Amino acid sequence: QKVKDSMRVLLPVLLNKSHDSYDKIRAILLYIFSTNGTTQENLDKLIQNVHIESDSDMIRNWKYLDVPVISSFVAQQHKYARRDRSKEETFQLSRWTPVIKDVMEDAIENKLDSKDWPYCSRCPPTWNGSGAV
């Protein structure tokens, strides 16, 4: 069963004095993983209320493993540059174009950045787009 309000479930566990600090850190990490990060203010409040300031690096260091511990509006935006599709003909009910369409078109046109897409090989310079490579 999916948890609707994870903070409501999490707080009694964190405020329970019988749980040790490592279990509380695990619970906070599970909360962060399930919500794809939390705000800096929320994380600071959790750490202060649970009294795990000395062990807070165990939570914050997950960012070095590319886990979004702190999420913000800027971090939630796509880092992939989108194409301008305002002049394209669209269906009446179509409101957006998925990012994968832009990625696939860039792959076909050989425009993918090798830094972001290291496993996509470059097409040979003599390729004219007429066959598989």
Coordinates of N, CA, C and O in Angstrom, one line a residue:
Q1 N 0.8 -1.2 0.0 CA 0.0 0.0 0.0 C 0.9 1.2 0.0 O 1.8 1.3 0.8
K2 N 0.6 2.2 -0.9 CA 1.4 3.4 -1.0 C 1.1 4.3 0.1 O 0.0 4.5 0.5
V3 N 2.2 4.9 0.7 CA 2.1 5.9 1.8 C 1.7 7.2 1.2 O 2.5 7.7 0.3
K4 N 0.6 7.8 1.7 CA 0.2 9.1 1.1 C 0.9 10.3 1.8 O 1.4 11.1 1.1
D5 N 1.0 10.3 3.1 CA 1.7 11.3 3.8 C 2.9 10.7 4.5 O 2.7 10.3 5.7
S6 N 4.1 10.6 3.9 CA 5.2 9.9 4.5 C 5.7 10.7 5.8 O 6.2 10.0 6.7
M7 N 5.6 12.0 5.8 CA 6.0 12.7 7.0 C 5.2 12.3 8.2 O 5.7 12.2 9.3
R8 N 3.9 12.1 8.0 CA 3.1 11.7 9.2 C 3.5 10.3 9.7 O 3.4 10.1 10.9
V9 N 3.9 9.4 8.9 CA 4.4 8.1 9.3 C 5.8 8.2 9.9 O 6.1 7.5 10.8
L10 N 6.6 9.1 9.4 CA 8.0 9.2 9.8 C 8.2 9.9 11.1 O 9.0 9.4 11.9
L11 N 7.4 10.9 11.5 CA 7.6 11.6 12.7 C 7.5 10.8 14.0 O 8.4 10.9 14.8
P12 N 6.5 9.9 14.1 CA 6.5 9.1 15.3 C 7.7 8.2 15.5 O 8.2 8.0 16.6
V13 N 8.3 7.7 14.4 CA 9.5 6.9 14.4 C 10.7 7.8 14.9 O 11.5 7.3 15.7
L14 N 10.8 9.0 14.4 CA 11.9 9.8 14.7 C 11.8 10.3 16.1 O 12.8 10.5 16.8
L15 N 10.6 10.6 16.6 CA 10.5 11.1 18.0 C 10.5 10.1 19.1 O 10.5 10.4 20.2
N16 N 10.4 8.8 18.7 CA 10.5 7.7 19.6 C 11.9 7.6 20.2 O 12.8 7.4 19.5
K17 N 12.0 7.7 21.5 CA 13.3 7.7 22.2 C 13.9 6.3 22.2 O 15.1 6.2 22.5
S18 N 13.1 5.3 22.0 CA 13.7 3.9 22.1 C 14.5 3.5 20.9 O 15.2 2.6 20.9
H19 N 14.3 4.2 19.7 CA 15.1 3.9 18.5 C 16.4 4.6 18.6 O 16.5 5.7 19.1
D20 N 17.5 3.9 18.2 CA 18.8 4.6 18.3 C 19.0 5.5 17.1 O 18.2 5.5 16.1
S21 N 20.0 6.3 17.1 CA 20.2 7.4 16.1 C 20.4 6.8 14.7 O 20.0 7.4 13.7
Y22 N 21.1 5.6 14.6 CA 21.3 5.1 13.3 C 20.0 4.6 12.6 O 19.8 4.8 11.4
D23 N 19.1 4.1 13.4 CA 17.7 3.8 12.8 C 17.0 5.0 12.4 O 16.3 5.0 11.4
K24 N 17.2 6.1 13.1 CA 16.5 7.4 12.7 C 17.1 7.9 11.5 O 16.4 8.4 10.6
I25 N 18.4 7.8 11.3 CA 19.1 8.2 10.1 C 18.6 7.4 8.9 O 18.3 7.9 7.8
R26 N 18.5 6.1 9.1 CA 17.9 5.2 8.0 C 16.5 5.7 7.7 O 16.2 5.7 6.5
A27 N 15.7 6.0 8.6 CA 14.3 6.4 8.4 C 14.3 7.7 7.6 O 13.6 7.9 6.6
I28 N 15.2 8.7 7.9 CA 15.3 9.9 7.2 C 15.8 9.7 5.8 O 15.2 10.3 4.8
L29 N 16.7 8.8 5.6 CA 17.2 8.5 4.3 C 16.1 7.8 3.4 O 16.0 8.2 2.2
L30 N 15.4 7.0 4.0 CA 14.2 6.3 3.3 C 13.2 7.4 2.8 O 12.7 7.4 1.7
Y31 N 13.0 8.4 3.7 CA 12.1 9.5 3.4 C 12.6 10.3 2.2 O 11.9 10.6 1.3
I32 N 13.9 10.6 2.3 CA 14.5 11.4 1.2 C 14.5 10.6 -0.1 O 14.2 11.2 -1.2
F33 N 14.8 9.3 -0.1 CA 14.8 8.5 -1.3 C 13.4 8.4 -1.9 O 13.3 8.4 -3.1
S34 N 12.4 8.3 -1.0 CA 11.1 8.1 -1.5 C 10.5 9.4 -2.1 O 9.6 9.4 -3.0
T35 N 11.0 10.5 -1.7 CA 10.5 11.8 -2.2 C 11.4 12.5 -3.2 O 11.1 13.6 -3.5
N36 N 12.5 11.8 -3.6 CA 13.5 12.4 -4.5 C 14.0 13.7 -3.9 O 14.2 14.7 -4.6
G37 N 14.4 13.7 -2.6 CA 15.0 14.8 -2.0 C 14.0 15.6 -1.2 O 12.8 15.4 -1.2
T38 N 14.6 16.5 -0.4 CA 13.8 17.4 0.5 C 14.4 18.8 0.4 O 15.5 19.0 -0.1
T39 N 13.7 19.7 1.0 CA 14.3 21.1 1.1 C 15.3 21.2 2.1 O 15.4 20.4 3.1
Q40 N 16.2 22.2 2.0 CA 17.2 22.4 3.0 C 16.6 22.7 4.4 O 17.1 22.2 5.4
E41 N 15.6 23.5 4.4 CA 14.9 23.8 5.7 C 14.3 22.6 6.3 O 14.5 22.4 7.6
N42 N 13.7 21.7 5.6 CA 13.0 20.5 6.1 C 14.1 19.6 6.6 O 13.9 19.0 7.7
L43 N 15.2 19.4 5.9 CA 16.3 18.6 6.4 C 16.9 19.1 7.7 O 17.1 18.3 8.6
D44 N 17.1 20.4 7.8 CA 17.7 21.0 9.0 C 16.7 20.8 10.2 O 17.2 20.5 11.3
K45 N 15.4 21.0 9.9 CA 14.5 20.8 11.0 C 14.5 19.3 11.5 O 14.4 19.0 12.7
L46 N 14.5 18.4 10.5 CA 14.5 17.0 10.9 C 15.7 16.6 11.7 O 15.7 16.0 12.8
I47 N 16.9 17.1 11.3 CA 18.1 16.8 12.0 C 18.1 17.4 13.4 O 18.6 16.8 14.4
Q48 N 17.6 18.7 13.5 CA 17.6 19.3 14.9 C 16.6 18.7 15.8 O 16.9 18.4 17.0
N49 N 15.4 18.3 15.3 CA 14.4 17.8 16.1 C 14.7 16.4 16.6 O 14.3 15.9 17.7
V50 N 15.5 15.6 15.8 CA 15.8 14.3 16.2 C 17.1 14.2 17.0 O 17.5 13.2 17.5
H51 N 17.9 15.4 17.0 CA 19.1 15.5 17.8 C 20.2 14.6 17.2 O 20.8 13.8 17.9
I52 N 20.4 14.7 15.9 CA 21.5 13.9 15.3 C 22.4 14.8 14.5 O 23.0 14.5 13.5
E53 N 22.7 16.0 15.1 CA 23.5 17.0 14.4 C 24.9 16.4 14.2 O 25.6 16.7 13.1
S54 N 25.5 15.6 15.1 CA 26.8 15.1 15.0 C 26.9 14.1 13.8 O 28.0 13.9 13.3
D55 N 25.8 13.4 13.5 CA 25.8 12.4 12.5 C 25.1 12.9 11.2 O 24.9 12.1 10.3
S56 N 24.9 14.2 11.1 CA 24.2 14.7 9.9 C 24.9 14.5 8.6 O 24.4 14.4 7.5
D57 N 26.3 14.3 8.7 CA 27.1 14.1 7.5 C 26.7 12.8 6.8 O 26.9 12.7 5.6
M58 N 26.3 11.8 7.6 CA 25.8 10.5 7.0 C 24.7 10.7 6.0 O 24.6 10.0 5.1
I59 N 23.9 11.7 6.3 CA 22.8 12.0 5.4 C 23.2 12.9 4.2 O 22.9 12.6 3.1
R60 N 23.9 14.0 4.6 CA 24.3 15.0 3.5 C 25.3 14.4 2.5 O 25.4 14.8 1.4
N61 N 26.1 13.4 2.9 CA 27.2 12.9 2.0 C 26.6 12.0 0.9 O 27.3 11.7 0.0
W62 N 25.3 11.7 0.9 CA 24.7 10.9 -0.1 C 24.7 11.7 -1.4 O 24.6 11.2 -2.5
K63 N 24.9 13.0 -1.3 CA 24.9 13.9 -2.6 C 26.1 13.5 -3.4 O 26.1 13.7 -4.6
Y64 N 27.2 13.0 -2.8 CA 28.4 12.6 -3.6 C 28.1 11.3 -4.3 O 28.9 11.0 -5.2
L65 N 27.1 10.6 -4.0 CA 26.7 9.4 -4.8 C 25.5 9.7 -5.8 O 24.8 8.9 -6.2
D66 N 25.3 11.0 -6.0 CA 24.3 11.5 -7.0 C 22.9 11.2 -6.5 O 22.0 11.0 -7.3
V67 N 22.7 11.2 -5.2 CA 21.4 11.1 -4.6 C 20.9 12.5 -4.4 O 21.6 13.2 -3.7
P68 N 19.7 12.8 -4.9 CA 19.2 14.2 -4.7 C 18.7 14.4 -3.2 O 17.5 14.3 -2.9
V69 N 19.6 14.7 -2.3 CA 19.3 14.9 -0.9 C 18.5 16.2 -0.8 O 17.5 16.3 -0.2
I70 N 19.0 17.3 -1.4 CA 18.4 18.6 -1.3 C 17.8 18.8 -2.7 O 18.5 18.8 -3.7
S71 N 16.5 19.0 -2.8 CA 15.9 19.3 -4.1 C 15.4 20.7 -4.0 O 15.0 21.2 -3.0
S72 N 15.4 21.4 -5.1 CA 14.9 22.7 -5.2 C 14.3 22.9 -6.6 O 14.3 22.0 -7.4
F73 N 13.6 24.0 -6.8 CA 13.0 24.2 -8.1 C 14.0 24.1 -9.2 O 13.7 23.6 -10.3
V74 N 15.2 24.7 -9.0 CA 16.2 24.7 -10.1 C 16.7 23.3 -10.4 O 16.9 22.9 -11.5
A75 N 16.8 22.5 -9.3 CA 17.3 21.1 -9.5 C 16.3 20.2 -10.2 O 16.6 19.2 -10.8
Q76 N 15.0 20.6 -10.1 CA 13.9 19.8 -10.7 C 13.7 20.0 -12.1 O 13.1 19.3 -12.8
Q77 N 14.3 21.1 -12.6 CA 14.1 21.4 -14.1 C 15.0 20.5 -14.9 O 16.0 20.0 -14.4
H78 N 14.7 20.3 -16.1 CA 15.5 19.4 -17.0 C 16.8 20.0 -17.3 O 16.9 21.2 -17.6
K79 N 17.9 19.3 -17.2 CA 19.1 19.8 -17.5 C 19.4 19.6 -19.0 O 20.4 20.2 -19.6
Y80 N 18.5 18.9 -19.7 CA 18.7 18.8 -21.2 C 18.0 19.9 -21.9 O 16.9 20.3 -21.6
A81 N 18.7 20.6 -22.8 CA 18.2 21.7 -23.5 C 17.1 21.3 -24.4 O 17.2 20.4 -25.2
R82 N 15.9 21.9 -24.3 CA 14.7 21.5 -25.1 C 14.7 22.3 -26.4 O 15.2 23.4 -26.5
R83 N 14.2 21.7 -27.4 CA 14.0 22.3 -28.7 C 12.7 23.2 -28.7 O 11.8 22.9 -28.0
D84 N 12.8 24.2 -29.5 CA 11.6 25.1 -29.7 C 10.6 24.4 -30.6 O 10.9 24.2 -31.8
R85 N 9.5 24.0 -30.2 CA 8.5 23.3 -31.0 C 7.2 24.1 -31.1 O 6.1 23.6 -31.4
S86 N 7.3 25.4 -30.9 CA 6.1 26.3 -31.0 C 5.5 26.3 -32.4 O 4.3 26.6 -32.5
K87 N 6.3 26.1 -33.4 CA 5.8 26.2 -34.8 C 5.4 24.9 -35.4 O 4.9 24.8 -36.5
E88 N 5.6 23.8 -34.6 CA 5.3 22.5 -35.1 C 3.8 22.3 -35.1 O 3.1 22.8 -34.2
E89 N 3.3 21.5 -36.0 CA 1.9 21.1 -36.0 C 1.7 20.1 -35.0 O 2.4 19.1 -34.9
T90 N 0.7 20.3 -34.1 CA 0.5 19.3 -33.0 C -1.0 18.9 -33.0 O -1.8 19.5 -33.7
F91 N -1.3 17.8 -32.3 CA -2.7 17.4 -32.2 C -3.4 18.3 -31.3 O -2.8 19.0 -30.5
Q92 N -4.7 18.3 -31.3 CA -5.6 19.2 -30.5 C -5.3 19.0 -29.0 O -5.3 19.9 -28.2
L93 N -5.2 17.7 -28.6 CA -5.0 17.4 -27.2 C -3.6 17.3 -26.7 O -3.4 17.1 -25.5
S94 N -2.6 17.4 -27.6 CA -1.2 17.3 -27.2 C -0.8 18.6 -26.6 O -0.8 19.7 -27.2
R95 N -0.3 18.6 -25.4 CA 0.2 19.8 -24.7 C 1.7 19.8 -24.5 O 2.2 20.9 -24.3
W96 N 2.4 18.7 -24.6 CA 3.8 18.7 -24.4 C 4.5 17.7 -25.3 O 3.8 16.7 -25.7
T97 N 5.8 17.8 -25.4 CA 6.6 16.8 -26.1 C 7.5 16.2 -25.1 O 8.2 16.9 -24.4
P98 N 7.6 14.9 -25.1 CA 8.5 14.2 -24.1 C 10.0 14.5 -24.5 O 10.3 14.7 -25.6
V99 N 10.8 14.5 -23.4 CA 12.2 14.8 -23.6 C 12.9 13.8 -24.5 O 13.8 14.1 -25.2
I100 N 12.4 12.6 -24.4 CA 13.0 11.5 -25.2 C 13.0 11.8 -26.7 O 13.8 11.4 -27.5
K101 N 12.0 12.5 -27.2 CA 11.9 12.9 -28.6 C 13.0 13.8 -28.9 O 13.7 13.6 -30.0
D102 N 13.4 14.8 -28.1 CA 14.5 15.6 -28.3 C 15.8 14.8 -28.3 O 16.7 15.1 -29.2
V103 N 15.9 13.9 -27.4 CA 17.1 13.1 -27.3 C 17.3 12.3 -28.5 O 18.4 12.2 -29.1
M104 N 16.3 11.6 -29.0 CA 16.4 10.7 -30.1 C 16.7 11.6 -31.4 O 17.5 11.1 -32.2
E105 N 16.1 12.7 -31.5 CA 16.4 13.5 -32.7 C 17.8 14.0 -32.7 O 18.5 14.0 -33.7
D106 N 18.3 14.4 -31.5 CA 19.7 14.8 -31.4 C 20.7 13.6 -31.7 O 21.7 13.8 -32.3
A107 N 20.3 12.4 -31.3 CA 21.1 11.2 -31.6 C 21.1 11.0 -33.1 O 22.2 10.6 -33.6
I108 N 20.0 11.1 -33.7 CA 20.0 10.9 -35.2 C 20.8 11.9 -35.9 O 21.6 11.6 -36.9
E109 N 20.8 13.2 -35.4 CA 21.5 14.3 -36.0 C 22.9 14.4 -35.5 O 23.7 15.3 -35.9
N110 N 23.3 13.4 -34.7 CA 24.7 13.4 -34.1 C 25.1 14.6 -33.3 O 26.2 15.1 -33.4
K111 N 24.1 15.1 -32.5 CA 24.3 16.3 -31.7 C 24.4 16.1 -30.2 O 24.4 17.0 -29.5
L112 N 24.4 14.8 -29.8 CA 24.4 14.5 -28.4 C 25.8 14.8 -27.8 O 26.8 14.5 -28.4
D113 N 25.8 15.4 -26.6 CA 27.1 15.8 -25.9 C 27.7 14.5 -25.4 O 27.0 13.8 -24.6
S114 N 28.9 14.2 -25.7 CA 29.5 13.0 -25.3 C 29.8 12.9 -23.7 O 29.9 11.9 -23.2
K115 N 29.8 14.1 -23.1 CA 29.9 14.2 -21.7 C 28.6 13.6 -21.0 O 28.7 12.9 -20.0
D116 N 27.5 14.0 -21.5 CA 26.2 13.5 -20.9 C 25.8 12.2 -21.4 O 25.1 11.5 -20.8
W117 N 26.3 11.8 -22.6 CA 25.9 10.5 -23.3 C 27.1 9.8 -23.7 O 27.4 9.6 -24.9
P118 N 27.9 9.3 -22.7 CA 29.2 8.7 -23.0 C 29.1 7.4 -23.8 O 30.0 6.9 -24.5
Y119 N 27.9 6.7 -23.7 CA 27.8 5.4 -24.4 C 27.2 5.5 -25.8 O 27.0 4.5 -26.4
C120 N 26.9 6.7 -26.2 CA 26.4 6.8 -27.6 C 27.6 7.1 -28.5 O 28.3 8.1 -28.3
S121 N 27.8 6.3 -29.5 CA 29.0 6.5 -30.3 C 28.7 7.5 -31.4 O 27.5 7.7 -31.8
R122 N 29.7 8.2 -31.8 CA 29.6 9.2 -32.9 C 29.5 8.5 -34.2 O 30.1 7.5 -34.5
C123 N 28.7 9.1 -35.1 CA 28.6 8.5 -36.5 C 29.9 9.0 -37.2 O 30.4 10.0 -37.0
P124 N 30.3 8.2 -38.2 CA 31.5 8.5 -39.0 C 31.2 9.8 -39.8 O 30.1 10.0 -40.1
P125 N 32.2 10.6 -40.0 CA 32.0 11.9 -40.8 C 31.4 11.7 -42.2 O 30.8 12.6 -42.7
T126 N 31.6 10.5 -42.8 CA 31.2 10.3 -44.1 C 29.7 9.8 -44.1 O 29.2 9.5 -45.2
W127 N 29.1 9.6 -43.0 CA 27.8 9.0 -42.9 C 26.8 10.1 -43.4 O 26.8 11.2 -43.1
N128 N 25.9 9.6 -44.3 CA 24.9 10.6 -44.9 C 23.5 10.3 -44.3 O 22.6 10.9 -44.8
G129 N 23.4 9.5 -43.4 CA 22.1 9.2 -42.7 C 21.2 8.3 -43.5 O 20.0 8.1 -43.2
S130 N 21.8 7.6 -44.4 CA 20.9 6.7 -45.2 C 20.9 5.2 -44.7 O 20.1 4.5 -45.2
G131 N 21.7 4.9 -43.8 CA 21.7 3.5 -43.3 C 22.1 3.4 -41.9 O 22.6 4.4 -41.3
A132 N 22.1 2.2 -41.4 CA 22.4 1.9 -40.0 C 24.0 2.0 -39.8 O 24.7 1.6 -40.8
V133 N 24.4 2.4 -38.7 CA 25.9 2.4 -38.4 C 26.1 1.5 -37.3 O 25.5 1.5 -36.3

